[in-house]
PDB file of N, CA and C in Angstrom:
ATOM      1  N   LYS A   1     -91.022  45.398  51.321  1.00 77.00           N
ATOM      2  CA  LYS A   1     -92.141  44.709  50.684  1.00 77.00           C
ATOM      3  C   LYS A   1     -92.386  45.431  49.344  1.00 77.00           C
ATOM      4  N   PHE A   2     -92.464  44.726  48.363  1.00 84.00           N
ATOM      5  CA  PHE A   2     -92.770  45.336  46.989  1.00 84.00           C
ATOM      6  C   PHE A   2     -94.246  45.223  46.786  1.00 84.00           C
ATOM      7  N   ASN A   3     -94.920  46.345  46.503  1.00 88.00           N
ATOM      8  CA  ASN A   3     -96.386  46.367  46.484  1.00 88.00           C
ATOM      9  C   ASN A   3     -96.717  47.346  45.305  1.00 88.00           C
ATOM     10  N   PRO A   4     -96.626  46.911  44.070  1.00 88.00           N
ATOM     11  CA  PRO A   4     -96.836  47.742  42.952  1.00 88.00           C
ATOM     12  C   PRO A   4     -98.217  48.315  42.924  1.00 88.00           C
ATOM     13  N   ALA A   5     -99.126  47.723  43.454  1.00 90.00           N
ATOM     14  CA  ALA A   5    -100.562  48.138  43.342  1.00 90.00           C
ATOM     15  C   ALA A   5    -100.942  48.926  44.594  1.00 90.00           C
ATOM     16  N   GLY A   6    -100.020  49.097  45.441  1.00 93.00           N
ATOM     17  CA  GLY A   6    -100.323  49.812  46.768  1.00 93.00           C
ATOM     18  C   GLY A   6    -100.311  51.275  46.460  1.00 93.00           C
ATOM     19  N   THR A   7    -100.599  52.117  47.542  1.00 95.00           N
ATOM     20  CA  THR A   7    -100.560  53.507  47.497  1.00 95.00           C
ATOM     21  C   THR A   7     -99.458  53.989  48.364  1.00 95.00           C
ATOM     22  N   ILE A   8     -99.080  55.310  48.188  1.00 96.00           N
ATOM     23  CA  ILE A   8     -98.072  55.969  49.064  1.00 96.00           C
ATOM     24  C   ILE A   8     -98.727  57.145  49.459  1.00 96.00           C
ATOM     25  N   THR A   9     -98.336  57.751  50.654  1.00 97.00           N
ATOM     26  CA  THR A   9     -98.876  59.000  51.183  1.00 97.00           C
ATOM     27  C   THR A   9     -98.111  60.161  50.557  1.00 97.00           C
ATOM     28  N   ARG A  10     -98.669  61.401  50.749  1.00 98.00           N
ATOM     29  CA  ARG A  10     -98.031  62.625  50.353  1.00 98.00           C
ATOM     30  C   ARG A  10     -96.703  62.691  51.094  1.00 98.00           C
ATOM     31  N   GLN A  11     -96.546  62.406  52.330  1.00 98.00           N
ATOM     32  CA  GLN A  11     -95.361  62.574  52.986  1.00 98.00           C
ATOM     33  C   GLN A  11     -94.227  61.637  52.462  1.00 98.00           C
ATOM     34  N   GLU A  12     -94.702  60.399  52.203  1.00 97.00           N
ATOM     35  CA  GLU A  12     -93.819  59.398  51.584  1.00 97.00           C
ATOM     36  C   GLU A  12     -93.272  59.803  50.243  1.00 97.00           C
ATOM     37  N   ALA A  13     -94.051  60.335  49.419  1.00 98.00           N
ATOM     38  CA  ALA A  13     -93.712  60.861  48.124  1.00 98.00           C
ATOM     39  C   ALA A  13     -92.762  61.967  48.286  1.00 98.00           C
ATOM     40  N   ALA A  14     -92.963  62.876  49.268  1.00 98.00           N
ATOM     41  CA  ALA A  14     -92.014  63.983  49.433  1.00 98.00           C
ATOM     42  C   ALA A  14     -90.628  63.463  49.859  1.00 98.00           C
ATOM     43  N   VAL A  15     -90.506  62.458  50.731  1.00 98.00           N
ATOM     44  CA  VAL A  15     -89.267  61.892  51.039  1.00 98.00           C
ATOM     45  C   VAL A  15     -88.589  61.283  49.838  1.00 98.00           C
ATOM     46  N   MET A  16     -89.374  60.574  48.935  1.00 97.00           N
ATOM     47  CA  MET A  16     -88.688  59.982  47.773  1.00 97.00           C
ATOM     48  C   MET A  16     -88.195  61.042  46.800  1.00 97.00           C
ATOM     49  N   LEU A  17     -89.106  62.088  46.661  1.00 98.00           N
ATOM     50  CA  LEU A  17     -88.654  63.137  45.768  1.00 98.00           C
ATOM     51  C   LEU A  17     -87.525  63.979  46.276  1.00 98.00           C
ATOM     52  N   SER A  18     -87.361  64.192  47.553  1.00 98.00           N
ATOM     53  CA  SER A  18     -86.260  64.967  48.102  1.00 98.00           C
ATOM     54  C   SER A  18     -84.965  64.138  47.992  1.00 98.00           C
ATOM     55  N   ARG A  19     -85.048  62.777  48.084  1.00 98.00           N
ATOM     56  CA  ARG A  19     -83.966  62.042  47.864  1.00 98.00           C
ATOM     57  C   ARG A  19     -83.526  61.989  46.450  1.00 98.00           C
ATOM     58  N   ALA A  20     -84.509  61.974  45.546  1.00 97.00           N
ATOM     59  CA  ALA A  20     -84.222  62.084  44.095  1.00 97.00           C
ATOM     60  C   ALA A  20     -83.534  63.456  43.749  1.00 97.00           C
ATOM     61  N   ALA A  21     -83.914  64.508  44.486  1.00 98.00           N
ATOM     62  CA  ALA A  21     -83.307  65.836  44.301  1.00 98.00           C
ATOM     63  C   ALA A  21     -81.810  65.748  44.589  1.00 98.00           C
ATOM     64  N   VAL A  22     -81.529  65.035  45.609  1.00 97.00           N
ATOM     65  CA  VAL A  22     -80.031  64.935  45.905  1.00 97.00           C
ATOM     66  C   VAL A  22     -79.267  64.345  44.784  1.00 97.00           C
ATOM     67  N   LEU A  23     -79.916  63.211  44.206  1.00 97.00           N
ATOM     68  CA  LEU A  23     -79.238  62.427  43.076  1.00 97.00           C
ATOM     69  C   LEU A  23     -79.215  63.423  41.789  1.00 97.00           C
ATOM     70  N   CYS A  24     -80.102  64.452  41.713  1.00 96.00           N
ATOM     71  CA  CYS A  24     -80.077  65.412  40.624  1.00 96.00           C
ATOM     72  C   CYS A  24     -79.132  66.523  40.932  1.00 96.00           C
ATOM     73  N   GLY A  25     -78.392  66.481  42.112  1.00 96.00           N
ATOM     74  CA  GLY A  25     -77.428  67.515  42.329  1.00 96.00           C
ATOM     75  C   GLY A  25     -77.993  68.726  43.140  1.00 96.00           C
ATOM     76  N   LEU A  26     -79.257  68.677  43.616  1.00 97.00           N
ATOM     77  CA  LEU A  26     -79.778  69.708  44.519  1.00 97.00           C
ATOM     78  C   LEU A  26     -79.448  69.650  45.908  1.00 97.00           C
ATOM     79  N   ASP A  27     -79.305  70.741  46.573  1.00 97.00           N
ATOM     80  CA  ASP A  27     -79.023  70.747  47.999  1.00 97.00           C
ATOM     81  C   ASP A  27     -80.338  70.826  48.684  1.00 97.00           C
ATOM     82  N   THR A  28     -80.648  69.767  49.500  1.00 97.00           N
ATOM     83  CA  THR A  28     -81.911  69.706  50.297  1.00 97.00           C
ATOM     84  C   THR A  28     -81.765  69.981  51.709  1.00 97.00           C
ATOM     85  N   GLY A  29     -80.653  70.480  52.037  1.00 97.00           N
ATOM     86  CA  GLY A  29     -80.454  70.712  53.539  1.00 97.00           C
ATOM     87  C   GLY A  29     -81.186  71.943  53.976  1.00 97.00           C
ATOM     88  N   MET A  30     -81.774  71.853  55.147  1.00 98.00           N
ATOM     89  CA  MET A  30     -82.491  73.049  55.700  1.00 98.00           C
ATOM     90  C   MET A  30     -82.247  72.987  57.261  1.00 98.00           C
ATOM     91  N   THR A  31     -82.231  74.206  57.866  1.00 98.00           N
ATOM     92  CA  THR A  31     -82.113  74.175  59.303  1.00 98.00           C
ATOM     93  C   THR A  31     -83.514  73.858  59.786  1.00 98.00           C
ATOM     94  N   GLU A  32     -83.593  73.603  61.058  1.00 98.00           N
ATOM     95  CA  GLU A  32     -84.864  73.286  61.686  1.00 98.00           C
ATOM     96  C   GLU A  32     -85.757  74.560  61.699  1.00 98.00           C
ATOM     97  N   GLU A  33     -85.218  75.638  61.754  1.00 98.00           N
ATOM     98  CA  GLU A  33     -86.040  76.913  61.655  1.00 98.00           C
ATOM     99  C   GLU A  33     -86.679  77.069  60.281  1.00 98.00           C
ATOM    100  N   GLU A  34     -85.882  76.733  59.203  1.00 98.00           N
ATOM    101  CA  GLU A  34     -86.365  76.789  57.822  1.00 98.00           C
ATOM    102  C   GLU A  34     -87.466  75.773  57.640  1.00 98.00           C
ATOM    103  N   VAL A  35     -87.194  74.562  58.180  1.00 98.00           N
ATOM    104  CA  VAL A  35     -88.256  73.441  58.127  1.00 98.00           C
ATOM    105  C   VAL A  35     -89.559  73.989  58.817  1.00 98.00           C
ATOM    106  N   THR A  36     -89.436  74.477  60.000  1.00 98.00           N
ATOM    107  CA  THR A  36     -90.645  74.969  60.730  1.00 98.00           C
ATOM    108  C   THR A  36     -91.361  76.057  59.980  1.00 98.00           C
ATOM    109  N   ALA A  37     -90.609  76.966  59.366  1.00 97.00           N
ATOM    110  CA  ALA A  37     -91.284  78.096  58.651  1.00 97.00           C
ATOM    111  C   ALA A  37     -91.937  77.569  57.410  1.00 97.00           C
ATOM    112  N   ALA A  38     -91.312  76.659  56.670  1.00 97.00           N
ATOM    113  CA  ALA A  38     -91.927  76.074  55.465  1.00 97.00           C
ATOM    114  C   ALA A  38     -93.222  75.358  55.836  1.00 97.00           C
ATOM    115  N   LEU A  39     -93.197  74.584  56.841  1.00 98.00           N
ATOM    116  CA  LEU A  39     -94.476  73.865  57.222  1.00 98.00           C
ATOM    117  C   LEU A  39     -95.428  74.702  57.768  1.00 98.00           C
ATOM    118  N   ALA A  40     -95.072  75.786  58.344  1.00 97.00           N
ATOM    119  CA  ALA A  40     -96.074  76.763  59.003  1.00 97.00           C
ATOM    120  C   ALA A  40     -96.924  77.390  57.981  1.00 97.00           C
ATOM    121  N   GLN A  41     -96.613  77.358  56.742  1.00 95.00           N
ATOM    122  CA  GLN A  41     -97.464  77.931  55.667  1.00 95.00           C
ATOM    123  C   GLN A  41     -98.789  77.251  55.588  1.00 95.00           C
ATOM    124  N   PHE A  42     -98.786  75.970  56.099  1.00 97.00           N
ATOM    125  CA  PHE A  42     -99.962  75.035  55.941  1.00 97.00           C
ATOM    126  C   PHE A  42    -100.573  74.825  57.366  1.00 97.00           C
ATOM    127  N   GLY A  43    -101.849  74.924  57.398  1.00 96.00           N
ATOM    128  CA  GLY A  43    -102.637  74.755  58.652  1.00 96.00           C
ATOM    129  C   GLY A  43    -102.331  73.345  59.357  1.00 96.00           C
ATOM    130  N   ASP A  44    -102.038  72.376  58.476  1.00 98.00           N
ATOM    131  CA  ASP A  44    -101.787  71.137  59.054  1.00 98.00           C
ATOM    132  C   ASP A  44    -100.328  70.607  59.076  1.00 98.00           C
ATOM    133  N   GLY A  45     -99.361  71.753  58.955  1.00 97.00           N
ATOM    134  CA  GLY A  45     -98.008  71.439  58.978  1.00 97.00           C
ATOM    135  C   GLY A  45     -97.415  70.733  60.190  1.00 97.00           C
ATOM    136  N   GLY A  46     -98.095  70.866  61.306  1.00 97.00           N
ATOM    137  CA  GLY A  46     -97.740  70.199  62.530  1.00 97.00           C
ATOM    138  C   GLY A  46     -98.130  68.695  62.525  1.00 97.00           C
ATOM    139  N   SER A  47     -98.869  68.163  61.519  1.00 98.00           N
ATOM    140  CA  SER A  47     -99.250  66.870  61.530  1.00 98.00           C
ATOM    141  C   SER A  47     -98.273  65.970  60.676  1.00 98.00           C
ATOM    142  N   VAL A  48     -97.266  66.566  60.140  1.00 98.00           N
ATOM    143  CA  VAL A  48     -96.281  65.822  59.348  1.00 98.00           C
ATOM    144  C   VAL A  48     -95.487  64.980  60.279  1.00 98.00           C
ATOM    145  N   ALA A  49     -95.275  63.720  59.894  1.00 98.00           N
ATOM    146  CA  ALA A  49     -94.451  62.771  60.658  1.00 98.00           C
ATOM    147  C   ALA A  49     -92.938  63.344  60.897  1.00 98.00           C
ATOM    148  N   SER A  50     -92.319  63.043  61.939  1.00 98.00           N
ATOM    149  CA  SER A  50     -91.059  63.590  62.207  1.00 98.00           C
ATOM    150  C   SER A  50     -90.031  63.152  61.114  1.00 98.00           C
ATOM    151  N   TRP A  51     -90.153  61.834  60.687  1.00 98.00           N
ATOM    152  CA  TRP A  51     -89.156  61.414  59.661  1.00 98.00           C
ATOM    153  C   TRP A  51     -89.438  62.090  58.276  1.00 98.00           C
ATOM    154  N   ALA A  52     -90.597  62.814  58.010  1.00 98.00           N
ATOM    155  CA  ALA A  52     -90.775  63.417  56.757  1.00 98.00           C
ATOM    156  C   ALA A  52     -90.805  64.887  56.813  1.00 98.00           C
ATOM    157  N   ARG A  53     -90.623  65.413  57.926  1.00 98.00           N
ATOM    158  CA  ARG A  53     -90.728  66.927  58.143  1.00 98.00           C
ATOM    159  C   ARG A  53     -89.706  67.602  57.154  1.00 98.00           C
ATOM    160  N   SER A  54     -88.484  67.342  57.200  1.00 98.00           N
ATOM    161  CA  SER A  54     -87.460  68.146  56.378  1.00 98.00           C
ATOM    162  C   SER A  54     -87.707  67.864  54.891  1.00 98.00           C
ATOM    163  N   SER A  55     -88.141  66.643  54.528  1.00 98.00           N
ATOM    164  CA  SER A  55     -88.380  66.404  53.112  1.00 98.00           C
ATOM    165  C   SER A  55     -89.634  67.171  52.604  1.00 98.00           C
ATOM    166  N   LEU A  56     -90.696  67.108  53.341  1.00 98.00           N
ATOM    167  CA  LEU A  56     -91.899  67.854  52.953  1.00 98.00           C
ATOM    168  C   LEU A  56     -91.690  69.372  52.983  1.00 98.00           C
ATOM    169  N   ALA A  57     -90.954  69.791  53.951  1.00 98.00           N
ATOM    170  CA  ALA A  57     -90.598  71.266  53.982  1.00 98.00           C
ATOM    171  C   ALA A  57     -89.782  71.705  52.783  1.00 98.00           C
ATOM    172  N   TRP A  58     -88.724  70.871  52.412  1.00 98.00           N
ATOM    173  CA  TRP A  58     -88.042  71.154  51.249  1.00 98.00           C
ATOM    174  C   TRP A  58     -88.806  71.213  50.037  1.00 98.00           C
ATOM    175  N   CYS A  59     -89.780  70.309  49.856  1.00 98.00           N
ATOM    176  CA  CYS A  59     -90.744  70.229  48.731  1.00 98.00           C
ATOM    177  C   CYS A  59     -91.519  71.595  48.598  1.00 98.00           C
ATOM    178  N   ALA A  60     -92.054  71.934  49.816  1.00 98.00           N
ATOM    179  CA  ALA A  60     -92.929  73.159  49.896  1.00 98.00           C
ATOM    180  C   ALA A  60     -92.071  74.290  49.522  1.00 98.00           C
ATOM    181  N   ASP A  61     -90.875  74.378  50.080  1.00 97.00           N
ATOM    182  CA  ASP A  61     -89.988  75.553  49.895  1.00 97.00           C
ATOM    183  C   ASP A  61     -89.447  75.638  48.445  1.00 97.00           C
ATOM    184  N   ASN A  62     -89.571  74.615  47.742  1.00 97.00           N
ATOM    185  CA  ASN A  62     -89.012  74.561  46.327  1.00 97.00           C
ATOM    186  C   ASN A  62     -90.118  74.451  45.244  1.00 97.00           C
ATOM    187  N   GLY A  63     -91.285  74.690  45.664  1.00 97.00           N
ATOM    188  CA  GLY A  63     -92.392  74.769  44.678  1.00 97.00           C
ATOM    189  C   GLY A  63     -93.058  73.373  44.307  1.00 97.00           C
ATOM    190  N   LEU A  64     -92.628  72.285  44.909  1.00 98.00           N
ATOM    191  CA  LEU A  64     -93.229  71.111  44.520  1.00 98.00           C
ATOM    192  C   LEU A  64     -94.621  70.879  44.945  1.00 98.00           C
ATOM    193  N   THR A  65     -94.952  71.612  46.080  1.00 97.00           N
ATOM    194  CA  THR A  65     -96.385  71.478  46.466  1.00 97.00           C
ATOM    195  C   THR A  65     -97.186  72.686  46.175  1.00 97.00           C
ATOM    196  N   GLN A  66     -96.767  73.327  45.066  1.00 94.00           N
ATOM    197  CA  GLN A  66     -97.513  74.521  44.616  1.00 94.00           C
ATOM    198  C   GLN A  66     -98.886  74.167  44.360  1.00 94.00           C
ATOM    199  N   GLY A  67     -99.840  74.892  44.852  1.00 93.00           N
ATOM    200  CA  GLY A  67    -101.303  74.656  44.568  1.00 93.00           C
ATOM    201  C   GLY A  67    -101.958  73.938  45.669  1.00 93.00           C
ATOM    202  N   TRP A  68    -101.077  73.359  46.640  1.00 95.00           N
ATOM    203  CA  TRP A  68    -101.746  72.635  47.690  1.00 95.00           C
ATOM    204  C   TRP A  68    -102.153  73.639  48.848  1.00 95.00           C
ATOM    205  N   GLU A  69    -103.403  73.631  49.219  1.00 95.00           N
ATOM    206  CA  GLU A  69    -103.786  74.485  50.287  1.00 95.00           C
ATOM    207  C   GLU A  69    -103.493  73.921  51.649  1.00 95.00           C
ATOM    208  N   THR A  70    -103.439  72.499  51.707  1.00 97.00           N
ATOM    209  CA  THR A  70    -103.054  71.852  52.933  1.00 97.00           C
ATOM    210  C   THR A  70    -102.118  70.783  52.514  1.00 97.00           C
ATOM    211  N   LEU A  71    -101.371  70.259  53.422  1.00 97.00           N
ATOM    212  CA  LEU A  71    -100.433  69.153  53.155  1.00 97.00           C
ATOM    213  C   LEU A  71    -101.051  67.777  53.147  1.00 97.00           C
ATOM    214  N   GLU A  72    -101.927  67.553  54.007  1.00 98.00           N
ATOM    215  CA  GLU A  72    -102.594  66.301  54.121  1.00 98.00           C
ATOM    216  C   GLU A  72    -101.550  65.168  54.078  1.00 98.00           C
ATOM    217  N   PRO A  73    -100.588  65.140  55.001  1.00 98.00           N
ATOM    218  CA  PRO A  73     -99.524  64.332  54.790  1.00 98.00           C
ATOM    219  C   PRO A  73     -99.709  62.779  54.775  1.00 98.00           C
ATOM    220  N   THR A  74    -100.755  62.362  55.313  1.00 98.00           N
ATOM    221  CA  THR A  74    -101.165  60.941  55.375  1.00 98.00           C
ATOM    222  C   THR A  74    -102.174  60.511  54.364  1.00 98.00           C
ATOM    223  N   THR A  75    -102.539  61.458  53.587  1.00 98.00           N
ATOM    224  CA  THR A  75    -103.433  61.151  52.459  1.00 98.00           C
ATOM    225  C   THR A  75    -102.756  60.451  51.257  1.00 98.00           C
ATOM    226  N   PRO A  76    -103.364  59.452  50.643  1.00 98.00           N
ATOM    227  CA  PRO A  76    -102.656  58.883  49.522  1.00 98.00           C
ATOM    228  C   PRO A  76    -102.476  59.955  48.413  1.00 98.00           C
ATOM    229  N   ILE A  77    -101.398  59.898  47.747  1.00 97.00           N
ATOM    230  CA  ILE A  77    -101.057  60.885  46.785  1.00 97.00           C
ATOM    231  C   ILE A  77    -101.556  60.328  45.430  1.00 97.00           C
ATOM    232  N   LEU A  78    -101.929  61.239  44.491  1.00 96.00           N
ATOM    233  CA  LEU A  78    -102.481  60.842  43.152  1.00 96.00           C
ATOM    234  C   LEU A  78    -101.239  60.822  42.254  1.00 96.00           C
ATOM    235  N   ARG A  79    -101.425  60.005  41.340  1.00 94.00           N
ATOM    236  CA  ARG A  79    -100.268  59.837  40.214  1.00 94.00           C
ATOM    237  C   ARG A  79    -100.074  61.172  39.554  1.00 94.00           C
ATOM    238  N   ALA A  80    -101.157  61.959  39.362  1.00 96.00           N
ATOM    239  CA  ALA A  80    -101.030  63.256  38.751  1.00 96.00           C
ATOM    240  C   ALA A  80    -100.166  64.198  39.583  1.00 96.00           C
ATOM    241  N   GLU A  81    -100.430  64.143  40.914  1.00 97.00           N
ATOM    242  CA  GLU A  81     -99.660  65.089  41.886  1.00 97.00           C
ATOM    243  C   GLU A  81     -98.115  64.743  41.804  1.00 97.00           C
ATOM    244  N   VAL A  82     -97.817  63.449  41.809  1.00 96.00           N
ATOM    245  CA  VAL A  82     -96.438  63.023  41.763  1.00 96.00           C
ATOM    246  C   VAL A  82     -95.840  63.409  40.355  1.00 96.00           C
ATOM    247  N   ALA A  83     -96.594  63.268  39.365  1.00 97.00           N
ATOM    248  CA  ALA A  83     -95.989  63.661  37.992  1.00 97.00           C
ATOM    249  C   ALA A  83     -95.730  65.210  37.984  1.00 97.00           C
ATOM    250  N   ARG A  84     -96.548  65.985  38.540  1.00 97.00           N
ATOM    251  CA  ARG A  84     -96.336  67.424  38.605  1.00 97.00           C
ATOM    252  C   ARG A  84     -95.087  67.727  39.525  1.00 97.00           C
ATOM    253  N   MET A  85     -95.175  67.069  40.678  1.00 98.00           N
ATOM    254  CA  MET A  85     -93.969  67.354  41.578  1.00 98.00           C
ATOM    255  C   MET A  85     -92.655  66.921  40.919  1.00 98.00           C
ATOM    256  N   LEU A  86     -92.649  65.838  40.194  1.00 97.00           N
ATOM    257  CA  LEU A  86     -91.448  65.342  39.426  1.00 97.00           C
ATOM    258  C   LEU A  86     -91.025  66.249  38.396  1.00 97.00           C
ATOM    259  N   ALA A  87     -92.011  66.839  37.727  1.00 97.00           N
ATOM    260  CA  ALA A  87     -91.750  67.860  36.685  1.00 97.00           C
ATOM    261  C   ALA A  87     -91.102  69.159  37.271  1.00 97.00           C
ATOM    262  N   VAL A  88     -91.505  69.528  38.390  1.00 97.00           N
ATOM    263  CA  VAL A  88     -90.931  70.744  38.974  1.00 97.00           C
ATOM    264  C   VAL A  88     -89.602  70.401  39.540  1.00 97.00           C
ATOM    265  N   LEU A  89     -89.354  69.279  40.067  1.00 98.00           N
ATOM    266  CA  LEU A  89     -88.132  68.887  40.593  1.00 98.00           C
ATOM    267  C   LEU A  89     -87.027  68.865  39.409  1.00 98.00           C
ATOM    268  N   LEU A  90     -87.405  68.283  38.279  1.00 97.00           N
ATOM    269  CA  LEU A  90     -86.520  68.152  37.174  1.00 97.00           C
ATOM    270  C   LEU A  90     -86.202  69.650  36.577  1.00 97.00           C
ATOM    271  N   LYS A  91     -87.201  70.423  36.620  1.00 97.00           N
ATOM    272  CA  LYS A  91     -87.033  71.828  36.080  1.00 97.00           C
ATOM    273  C   LYS A  91     -86.036  72.509  36.993  1.00 97.00           C
ATOM    274  N   ASN A  92     -86.303  72.426  38.384  1.00 96.00           N
ATOM    275  CA  ASN A  92     -85.385  72.987  39.373  1.00 96.00           C
ATOM    276  C   ASN A  92     -83.951  72.497  39.202  1.00 96.00           C
ATOM    277  N   ALA A  93     -83.814  71.272  38.717  1.00 96.00           N
ATOM    278  CA  ALA A  93     -82.364  70.705  38.596  1.00 96.00           C
ATOM    279  C   ALA A  93     -81.882  71.029  37.113  1.00 96.00           C
ATOM    280  N   ALA A  94     -82.629  71.740  36.342  1.00 96.00           N
ATOM    281  CA  ALA A  94     -82.225  72.040  35.019  1.00 96.00           C
ATOM    282  C   ALA A  94     -82.041  70.760  34.222  1.00 96.00           C
ATOM    283  N   LEU A  95     -82.900  69.761  34.483  1.00 95.00           N
ATOM    284  CA  LEU A  95     -82.876  68.560  33.625  1.00 95.00           C
ATOM    285  C   LEU A  95     -84.027  68.486  32.702  1.00 95.00           C
ATOM    286  N   LEU A  96     -84.959  69.413  32.857  1.00 89.00           N
ATOM    287  CA  LEU A  96     -86.219  69.364  32.004  1.00 89.00           C
ATOM    288  C   LEU A  96     -86.425  70.793  31.575  1.00 89.00           C
ATOM    289  N   GLY A  97     -86.602  71.103  30.236  1.00 76.00           N
ATOM    290  CA  GLY A  97     -86.908  72.455  29.778  1.00 76.00           C
ATOM    291  C   GLY A  97     -88.246  73.112  30.083  1.00 76.00           C
TER     292      GLY A  97
END
């Protein structure tokens, strides 16, 4: 369903950005232990949906969630947050100076 006026959650954005990272040539693979350790940095890391765990963990491990005190995975993400995450992603992929 196409919903241009709709919102997406932080965990949905993380999935999209980790998929974009693959297209940028980055390796997003993580072991389950690495995923658990990355999410454990946040008090609410256990509340991430199973389908978003590895993506949100990769984002956290690669600086895309820098400045977040909590993940709040089901909270709607702000455009400014997505823009910052995308900028970090593109810098990590050496596609942005």
